[in-house]
Short mmCIF file of C-alpha atoms in Angstrom, two decimals:
data_model
loop_
_atom_site.label_atom_id
_atom_site.label_comp_id
_atom_site.label_asym_id
_atom_site.label_seq_id
_atom_site.Cartn_x
_atom_site.Cartn_y
_atom_site.Cartn_z
CA GLY A 1 -3.10 -0.36 -16.82
CA ILE A 2 -1.26 2.61 -15.42
CA GLN A 3 2.53 2.31 -15.05
CA VAL A 4 4.25 3.78 -11.99
CA GLU A 5 8.01 4.08 -11.90
CA GLN A 6 10.11 5.26 -9.01
CA SER A 7 13.68 6.43 -9.04
CA PRO A 8 16.27 5.83 -7.89
CA PRO A 9 15.67 2.19 -6.94
CA ASP A 10 18.35 2.34 -4.25
CA LEU A 11 19.87 5.21 -2.36
CA ILE A 12 22.56 5.36 0.32
CA LEU A 13 22.92 8.61 2.24
CA GLN A 14 25.14 9.90 4.96
CA GLU A 15 23.18 11.08 7.97
CA GLY A 16 22.33 14.76 7.55
CA ALA A 17 22.22 14.67 3.75
CA ASN A 18 19.22 15.67 1.64
CA SER A 19 17.56 13.60 -1.07
CA THR A 20 14.84 13.69 -3.71
CA LEU A 21 12.78 10.64 -4.66
CA ARG A 22 10.75 10.64 -7.84
CA CYS A 23 7.52 8.94 -8.89
CA ASN A 24 6.45 9.01 -12.57
CA PHE A 25 3.06 7.75 -13.70
CA SER A 26 1.74 7.07 -17.17
CA ASP A 27 -1.84 8.34 -16.94
CA SER A 28 -3.90 11.00 -15.19
CA VAL A 29 -4.52 10.29 -11.54
CA ASN A 30 -6.84 11.70 -8.95
CA ASN A 31 -5.10 10.15 -5.97
CA LEU A 32 -1.45 9.91 -5.05
CA GLN A 33 0.06 8.91 -1.74
CA TRP A 34 3.61 8.48 -0.46
CA PHE A 35 4.36 5.76 2.09
CA HIS A 36 7.36 4.69 4.13
CA GLN A 37 7.62 0.97 4.78
CA ASN A 38 9.60 0.22 7.91
CA PRO A 39 11.68 -2.95 8.44
CA TRP A 40 8.66 -4.65 10.05
CA GLY A 41 6.60 -4.19 6.92
CA GLN A 42 4.30 -1.47 8.18
CA LEU A 43 3.25 1.09 5.55
CA ILE A 44 3.21 4.52 7.12
CA ASN A 45 1.34 7.38 5.49
CA LEU A 46 3.60 10.27 4.61
CA PHE A 47 1.53 12.39 2.25
CA TYR A 48 -1.80 12.28 0.47
CA ILE A 49 -0.98 14.61 -2.40
CA PRO A 50 -2.93 14.33 -5.68
CA SER A 51 -1.60 17.78 -6.58
CA GLY A 52 0.33 20.68 -5.11
CA THR A 53 2.92 20.83 -2.37
CA LYS A 54 2.84 19.76 1.27
CA GLN A 55 5.37 19.81 4.05
CA ASN A 56 5.63 17.85 7.26
CA GLY A 57 8.75 18.53 9.28
CA ARG A 58 11.82 17.40 7.37
CA LEU A 59 9.71 15.89 4.61
CA SER A 60 7.92 17.62 1.80
CA ALA A 61 6.23 16.46 -1.40
CA THR A 62 5.18 18.00 -4.67
CA THR A 63 2.88 16.52 -7.28
CA VAL A 64 2.63 18.04 -10.76
CA ALA A 65 -0.38 16.13 -12.03
CA THR A 66 -0.32 17.70 -15.50
CA GLU A 67 3.23 16.44 -16.04
CA ARG A 68 2.55 13.11 -14.33
CA TYR A 69 5.15 13.07 -11.60
CA SER A 70 5.58 13.53 -7.90
CA LEU A 71 8.67 14.26 -5.81
CA LEU A 72 9.40 13.44 -2.18
CA TYR A 73 12.08 15.52 -0.48
CA ILE A 74 13.88 14.35 2.62
CA SER A 75 16.08 16.91 4.32
CA SER A 76 18.65 16.36 7.07
CA SER A 77 18.18 12.59 6.82
CA GLN A 78 18.31 10.43 9.93
CA THR A 79 18.98 6.72 10.33
CA THR A 80 15.30 6.26 11.19
CA ASP A 81 14.45 7.40 7.65
CA SER A 82 15.87 4.11 6.33
CA GLY A 83 13.38 1.79 4.66
CA VAL A 84 11.48 1.63 1.42
CA TYR A 85 9.47 4.53 0.05
CA PHE A 86 6.49 3.84 -2.16
CA CYS A 87 4.17 6.03 -4.13
CA ALA A 88 0.69 4.74 -4.91
CA VAL A 89 -1.75 6.16 -7.45
CA GLU A 90 -5.33 5.74 -8.61
CA ARG A 91 -6.32 6.66 -12.12
CA THR A 92 -8.92 9.32 -12.71
CA GLY A 93 -12.43 8.04 -13.32
CA GLY A 94 -14.69 6.28 -10.84
CA TYR A 95 -13.33 3.65 -8.50
CA GLN A 96 -9.97 2.56 -9.84
CA LYS A 97 -7.45 0.02 -8.61
CA VAL A 98 -4.55 1.28 -6.53
CA THR A 99 -1.22 0.85 -8.30
CA PHE A 100 2.03 1.01 -6.35
CA GLY A 101 5.39 2.04 -7.68
CA THR A 102 8.40 -0.23 -7.47
CA GLY A 103 9.79 1.62 -4.47
CA THR A 104 13.02 3.37 -3.50
CA LYS A 105 15.12 1.59 -0.89
CA LEU A 106 16.84 4.18 1.27
CA GLN A 107 19.67 3.46 3.66
CA VAL A 108 20.91 6.27 5.89
CA ILE A 109 24.28 5.56 7.45
CA PRO A 110 25.66 7.33 10.53
CA LYS B 1 -9.11 6.19 17.23
CA ALA B 2 -7.75 2.69 16.77
CA GLY B 3 -5.94 1.98 13.53
CA VAL B 4 -6.50 -0.80 11.04
CA THR B 5 -6.11 -4.15 12.78
CA GLN B 6 -5.04 -7.29 10.97
CA THR B 7 -4.98 -10.76 12.47
CA PRO B 8 -3.07 -12.94 12.72
CA ARG B 9 0.36 -11.27 12.36
CA TYR B 10 2.11 -14.46 11.29
CA LEU B 11 0.85 -17.67 9.77
CA ILE B 12 2.52 -20.85 8.55
CA LYS B 13 0.52 -23.18 6.32
CA THR B 14 1.19 -26.20 4.16
CA ARG B 15 0.64 -26.40 0.41
CA GLY B 16 -2.92 -27.32 -0.41
CA GLN B 17 -4.41 -25.90 2.77
CA GLN B 18 -6.60 -22.83 2.92
CA VAL B 19 -6.23 -19.72 5.01
CA THR B 20 -8.43 -16.86 6.20
CA LEU B 21 -7.06 -13.46 7.14
CA SER B 22 -9.00 -10.80 8.99
CA CYS B 23 -9.02 -7.00 8.83
CA SER B 24 -10.86 -4.53 11.05
CA PRO B 25 -10.93 -1.03 9.56
CA ILE B 26 -10.71 2.28 11.34
CA SER B 27 -14.04 3.13 12.93
CA GLY B 28 -16.28 4.87 10.40
CA HIS B 29 -14.33 3.63 7.38
CA ARG B 30 -16.47 1.59 5.02
CA SER B 31 -13.94 0.82 2.30
CA VAL B 32 -11.46 -2.01 2.84
CA SER B 33 -8.87 -3.10 0.30
CA TRP B 34 -6.32 -5.91 0.29
CA TYR B 35 -2.81 -6.10 -1.14
CA GLN B 36 -0.17 -8.76 -1.60
CA GLN B 37 3.52 -7.91 -1.27
CA THR B 38 6.21 -10.27 -2.52
CA PRO B 39 9.88 -9.59 -3.31
CA GLY B 40 9.33 -10.50 -6.97
CA GLN B 41 6.04 -8.74 -7.74
CA GLY B 42 6.07 -5.86 -5.29
CA LEU B 43 2.81 -4.52 -3.88
CA GLN B 44 -0.23 -5.66 -5.83
CA PHE B 45 -3.89 -4.84 -5.39
CA LEU B 46 -6.12 -7.83 -4.63
CA PHE B 47 -9.63 -6.41 -4.15
CA GLU B 48 -11.65 -3.65 -2.56
CA TYR B 49 -14.92 -3.86 -0.67
CA PHE B 50 -17.38 -1.12 0.17
CA SER B 51 -20.62 -1.65 2.07
CA GLU B 52 -20.29 -5.44 1.73
CA THR B 53 -19.88 -5.28 -2.07
CA GLN B 54 -16.73 -5.98 -4.03
CA ARG B 55 -16.05 -2.78 -5.90
CA ASN B 56 -12.83 -3.70 -7.65
CA LYS B 57 -10.64 -6.73 -8.23
CA GLY B 58 -7.01 -7.19 -9.19
CA ASN B 59 -5.50 -9.84 -11.45
CA PHE B 60 -5.41 -12.80 -9.10
CA PRO B 61 -6.77 -16.32 -9.58
CA GLY B 62 -10.13 -17.33 -8.18
CA ARG B 63 -8.37 -19.03 -5.24
CA PHE B 64 -8.20 -15.56 -3.72
CA SER B 65 -11.52 -14.34 -2.42
CA GLY B 66 -12.83 -11.93 0.12
CA ARG B 67 -15.88 -10.61 1.81
CA GLN B 68 -16.99 -7.73 3.97
CA PHE B 69 -19.43 -7.83 6.85
CA SER B 70 -22.06 -5.30 7.85
CA ASN B 71 -19.68 -3.85 10.48
CA SER B 72 -17.13 -3.22 7.68
CA ARG B 73 -14.73 -5.89 8.93
CA SER B 74 -13.30 -7.88 6.05
CA GLU B 75 -11.81 -11.29 5.53
CA MET B 76 -9.78 -12.68 2.68
CA ASN B 77 -9.46 -16.35 1.93
CA VAL B 78 -6.88 -18.20 -0.09
CA SER B 79 -7.72 -21.77 -0.99
CA THR B 80 -5.41 -24.55 -2.18
CA LEU B 81 -2.30 -22.68 -1.05
CA GLU B 82 0.78 -22.68 -3.28
CA LEU B 83 4.37 -21.89 -2.34
CA GLY B 84 4.10 -18.68 -4.35
CA ASP B 85 1.35 -17.42 -2.05
CA SER B 86 3.96 -16.79 0.64
CA ALA B 87 3.79 -13.03 1.09
CA LEU B 88 2.95 -10.12 3.30
CA TYR B 89 -0.78 -9.43 3.02
CA LEU B 90 -1.78 -5.87 3.80
CA CYS B 91 -5.20 -4.43 4.39
CA ALA B 92 -6.15 -0.77 4.14
CA SER B 93 -9.24 1.24 4.95
CA ARG B 94 -10.36 4.67 3.86
CA ALA B 95 -12.99 7.14 4.94
CA PRO B 96 -16.11 7.62 2.83
CA GLY B 97 -15.76 10.39 0.32
CA GLN B 98 -16.56 11.35 -3.21
CA GLY B 99 -15.11 8.66 -5.42
CA ASN B 100 -11.96 7.46 -3.70
CA ASN B 101 -10.67 10.91 -2.74
CA SER B 102 -9.32 10.07 0.67
CA PRO B 103 -6.07 8.52 1.89
CA LEU B 104 -5.53 4.82 2.52
CA HIS B 105 -4.59 3.73 6.03
CA PHE B 106 -2.78 0.41 6.31
CA GLY B 107 -2.67 -2.25 8.97
CA ASN B 108 0.51 -4.00 10.09
CA GLY B 109 -0.04 -6.91 7.74
CA THR B 110 -0.18 -10.69 7.99
CA ARG B 111 2.97 -12.54 6.98
CA LEU B 112 1.97 -15.86 5.42
CA THR B 113 4.51 -18.60 4.85
CA VAL B 114 3.50 -21.64 2.80
CA THR B 115 5.72 -24.72 3.17
#
Protein backbone atom coordinates (compact mmCIF):
# COMPACT_ATOMS: atom_id res chain seq x y z
CA GLY A 1 0.00 0.00 0.00
CA ILE A 2 0.88 3.66 -0.11
CA GLN A 3 3.40 4.94 2.45
CA VAL A 4 2.89 8.34 4.07
CA GLU A 5 5.66 9.90 6.09
CA GLN A 6 5.50 13.13 8.02
CA SER A 7 8.34 15.22 9.33
CA PRO A 8 9.42 16.29 11.79
CA PRO A 9 7.81 13.86 14.25
CA ASP A 10 8.06 16.39 17.08
CA LEU A 11 8.38 20.14 17.08
CA ILE A 12 8.63 22.67 19.91
CA LEU A 13 8.12 26.32 19.02
CA GLN A 14 8.18 29.57 20.87
CA GLU A 15 4.92 31.48 20.52
CA GLY A 16 5.11 33.73 17.47
CA ALA A 17 7.51 31.51 15.52
CA ASN A 18 6.81 30.06 12.08
CA SER A 19 7.05 26.41 11.06
CA THR A 20 6.77 24.08 8.08
CA LEU A 21 5.42 20.54 8.36
CA ARG A 22 6.01 18.07 5.56
CA CYS A 23 4.05 15.09 4.24
CA ASN A 24 5.68 12.73 1.71
CA PHE A 25 3.72 9.98 -0.02
CA SER A 26 4.91 7.08 -2.12
CA ASP A 27 2.29 6.94 -4.88
CA SER A 28 0.01 9.22 -6.88
CA VAL A 29 -2.95 10.51 -4.92
CA ASN A 30 -6.15 12.22 -5.83
CA ASN A 31 -7.04 13.31 -2.32
CA LEU A 32 -4.97 14.89 0.41
CA GLN A 33 -6.17 16.50 3.61
CA TRP A 34 -4.44 18.10 6.58
CA PHE A 35 -5.96 17.72 10.05
CA HIS A 36 -5.23 19.08 13.50
CA GLN A 37 -6.00 16.72 16.36
CA ASN A 38 -6.70 18.58 19.57
CA PRO A 39 -5.97 17.19 23.06
CA TRP A 40 -9.51 15.77 23.23
CA GLY A 41 -8.93 13.66 20.15
CA GLN A 42 -11.05 15.63 17.73
CA LEU A 43 -9.73 15.74 14.15
CA ILE A 44 -10.29 19.20 12.74
CA ASN A 45 -10.18 19.81 9.00
CA LEU A 46 -7.51 22.28 8.01
CA PHE A 47 -7.18 21.86 4.27
CA TYR A 48 -8.50 19.65 1.51
CA ILE A 49 -5.67 20.08 -0.97
CA PRO A 50 -5.00 17.38 -3.59
CA SER A 51 -2.92 19.94 -5.48
CA GLY A 52 -2.03 23.61 -5.47
CA THR A 53 -1.88 26.14 -2.67
CA LYS A 54 -4.48 27.33 -0.18
CA GLN A 55 -4.42 29.79 2.67
CA ASN A 56 -6.62 30.19 5.71
CA GLY A 57 -5.53 32.89 8.10
CA ARG A 58 -2.16 32.03 9.62
CA LEU A 59 -2.15 28.62 7.96
CA SER A 60 -1.38 27.75 4.39
CA ALA A 61 -0.71 24.51 2.53
CA THR A 62 0.88 23.49 -0.73
CA THR A 63 0.67 20.13 -2.45
CA VAL A 64 2.99 19.25 -5.33
CA ALA A 65 1.31 16.07 -6.50
CA THR A 66 3.86 15.34 -9.24
CA GLU A 67 6.65 15.31 -6.66
CA ARG A 68 4.54 13.51 -4.05
CA TYR A 69 4.68 15.88 -1.13
CA SER A 70 2.63 18.45 0.71
CA LEU A 71 3.66 21.22 3.09
CA LEU A 72 1.70 22.88 5.88
CA TYR A 73 2.89 26.32 6.97
CA ILE A 74 2.02 27.78 10.34
CA SER A 75 2.91 31.41 10.84
CA SER A 76 2.94 33.41 14.08
CA SER A 77 2.20 30.26 16.08
CA GLN A 78 -0.06 30.41 19.12
CA THR A 79 -0.38 28.05 22.08
CA THR A 80 -3.74 26.93 20.69
CA ASP A 81 -1.88 25.52 17.66
CA SER A 82 -0.45 22.79 19.91
CA GLY A 83 -1.54 19.25 19.10
CA VAL A 84 -0.85 16.67 16.45
CA TYR A 85 -1.01 17.41 12.75
CA PHE A 86 -1.88 14.63 10.33
CA CYS A 87 -1.98 14.40 6.59
CA ALA A 88 -4.24 11.79 5.01
CA VAL A 89 -4.18 10.62 1.40
CA GLU A 90 -6.13 8.42 -0.99
CA ARG A 91 -4.43 6.83 -3.94
CA THR A 92 -5.58 7.61 -7.44
CA GLY A 93 -7.97 5.10 -8.96
CA GLY A 94 -11.53 4.38 -7.87
CA TYR A 95 -12.44 4.17 -4.22
CA GLN A 96 -9.23 3.75 -2.27
CA LYS A 97 -8.55 3.38 1.44
CA VAL A 98 -7.58 6.48 3.36
CA THR A 99 -4.01 6.31 4.66
CA PHE A 100 -2.85 8.62 7.43
CA GLY A 101 0.66 9.81 8.03
CA THR A 102 2.41 9.25 11.33
CA GLY A 103 1.75 12.80 12.48
CA THR A 104 3.77 15.77 13.72
CA LYS A 105 3.35 16.60 17.40
CA LEU A 106 3.60 20.35 17.84
CA GLN A 107 4.02 22.10 21.16
CA VAL A 108 3.90 25.89 21.22
CA ILE A 109 5.27 27.39 24.41
CA PRO A 110 4.53 30.92 25.65
CA LYS B 1 -25.79 21.89 9.72
CA ALA B 2 -25.00 19.44 12.50
CA GLY B 3 -21.64 17.72 12.34
CA VAL B 4 -20.83 14.04 12.52
CA THR B 5 -22.18 12.61 15.77
CA GLN B 6 -20.66 9.59 17.47
CA THR B 7 -22.11 7.82 20.48
CA PRO B 8 -21.18 6.97 23.10
CA ARG B 9 -18.16 9.21 23.84
CA TYR B 10 -16.63 6.80 26.33
CA LEU B 11 -17.04 3.09 26.88
CA ILE B 12 -15.47 0.58 29.24
CA LYS B 13 -15.84 -3.11 28.44
CA THR B 14 -14.37 -6.37 29.65
CA ARG B 15 -12.35 -8.80 27.55
CA GLY B 16 -14.58 -11.18 25.66
CA GLN B 17 -17.56 -8.84 25.52
CA GLN B 18 -18.84 -7.18 22.37
CA VAL B 19 -19.47 -3.53 21.67
CA THR B 20 -21.46 -1.47 19.18
CA LEU B 21 -20.56 2.10 18.29
CA SER B 22 -22.82 4.48 16.41
CA CYS B 23 -22.17 7.25 13.90
CA SER B 24 -24.62 9.73 12.39
CA PRO B 25 -23.18 11.52 9.36
CA ILE B 26 -23.70 15.09 8.29
CA SER B 27 -27.08 15.48 6.63
CA GLY B 28 -26.83 14.62 2.94
CA HIS B 29 -23.59 12.66 3.31
CA ARG B 30 -23.93 9.07 2.17
CA SER B 31 -20.38 7.84 2.73
CA VAL B 32 -19.32 6.85 6.25
CA SER B 33 -15.90 5.50 7.15
CA TRP B 34 -14.41 4.24 10.41
CA TYR B 35 -10.90 4.50 11.83
CA GLN B 36 -9.03 3.14 14.81
CA GLN B 37 -6.39 5.23 16.56
CA THR B 38 -3.92 3.67 18.98
CA PRO B 39 -0.59 5.00 20.27
CA GLY B 40 1.27 2.09 18.67
CA GLN B 41 -0.41 1.85 15.25
CA GLY B 42 -1.57 5.41 14.68
CA LEU B 43 -4.71 6.09 12.66
CA GLN B 44 -5.85 3.10 10.64
CA PHE B 45 -8.73 2.72 8.23
CA LEU B 46 -11.32 0.12 9.24
CA PHE B 47 -14.03 0.25 6.55
CA GLU B 48 -16.16 2.53 4.43
CA TYR B 49 -19.86 2.31 3.64
CA PHE B 50 -21.82 4.01 0.90
CA SER B 51 -25.55 3.55 0.34
CA GLU B 52 -25.64 0.61 2.77
CA THR B 53 -22.82 -1.24 0.96
CA GLN B 54 -19.31 -1.79 2.24
CA ARG B 55 -17.11 -0.18 -0.37
CA ASN B 56 -13.71 -0.75 1.18
CA LYS B 57 -12.16 -2.61 4.09
CA GLY B 58 -8.90 -2.25 5.98
CA ASN B 59 -6.69 -4.99 7.39
CA PHE B 60 -8.60 -5.89 10.54
CA PRO B 61 -9.81 -9.29 11.74
CA GLY B 62 -13.37 -10.42 11.17
CA ARG B 63 -14.25 -9.47 14.77
CA PHE B 64 -14.60 -5.94 13.43
CA SER B 65 -17.73 -5.43 11.40
CA GLY B 66 -20.01 -2.63 10.40
CA ARG B 67 -23.19 -1.74 8.66
CA GLN B 68 -25.00 1.26 7.28
CA PHE B 69 -28.71 1.95 7.41
CA SER B 70 -30.94 3.53 4.79
CA ASN B 71 -30.69 6.91 6.57
CA SER B 72 -26.86 6.69 6.21
CA ARG B 73 -26.30 6.19 9.94
CA SER B 74 -23.65 3.57 10.57
CA GLU B 75 -22.70 1.21 13.34
CA MET B 76 -19.54 -0.73 13.94
CA ASN B 77 -19.35 -3.81 16.08
CA VAL B 78 -16.39 -5.46 17.72
CA SER B 79 -16.95 -8.95 19.06
CA THR B 80 -14.87 -10.92 21.56
CA LEU B 81 -13.03 -7.81 22.74
CA GLU B 82 -9.28 -8.00 23.37
CA LEU B 83 -7.13 -5.65 25.43
CA GLY B 84 -5.53 -4.43 22.20
CA ASP B 85 -8.89 -3.14 20.98
CA SER B 86 -8.62 -0.27 23.45
CA ALA B 87 -8.49 2.76 21.19
CA LEU B 88 -10.14 5.91 19.97
CA TYR B 89 -12.62 5.00 17.24
CA LEU B 90 -13.34 7.78 14.79
CA CYS B 91 -16.05 8.03 12.20
CA ALA B 92 -16.05 10.33 9.18
CA SER B 93 -18.57 11.24 6.54
CA ARG B 94 -18.18 12.85 3.14
CA ALA B 95 -20.48 14.42 0.60
CA PRO B 96 -21.34 12.53 -2.58
CA GLY B 97 -19.02 13.35 -5.43
CA GLN B 98 -17.16 11.83 -8.30
CA GLY B 99 -15.04 9.06 -6.88
CA ASN B 100 -14.01 10.19 -3.41
CA ASN B 101 -13.17 13.77 -4.37
CA SER B 102 -14.53 15.51 -1.32
CA PRO B 103 -13.15 16.13 2.16
CA LEU B 104 -13.70 13.87 5.15
CA HIS B 105 -15.47 15.33 8.18
CA PHE B 106 -14.80 13.59 11.48
CA GLY B 107 -16.85 13.10 14.61
CA ASN B 108 -15.49 13.49 18.12
CA GLY B 109 -14.78 9.79 18.47
CA THR B 110 -15.61 7.02 20.92
CA ARG B 111 -12.88 6.14 23.41
CA LEU B 112 -13.09 2.42 24.15
CA THR B 113 -11.24 0.90 27.08
CA VAL B 114 -11.10 -2.89 27.38
CA THR B 115 -10.15 -4.25 30.82
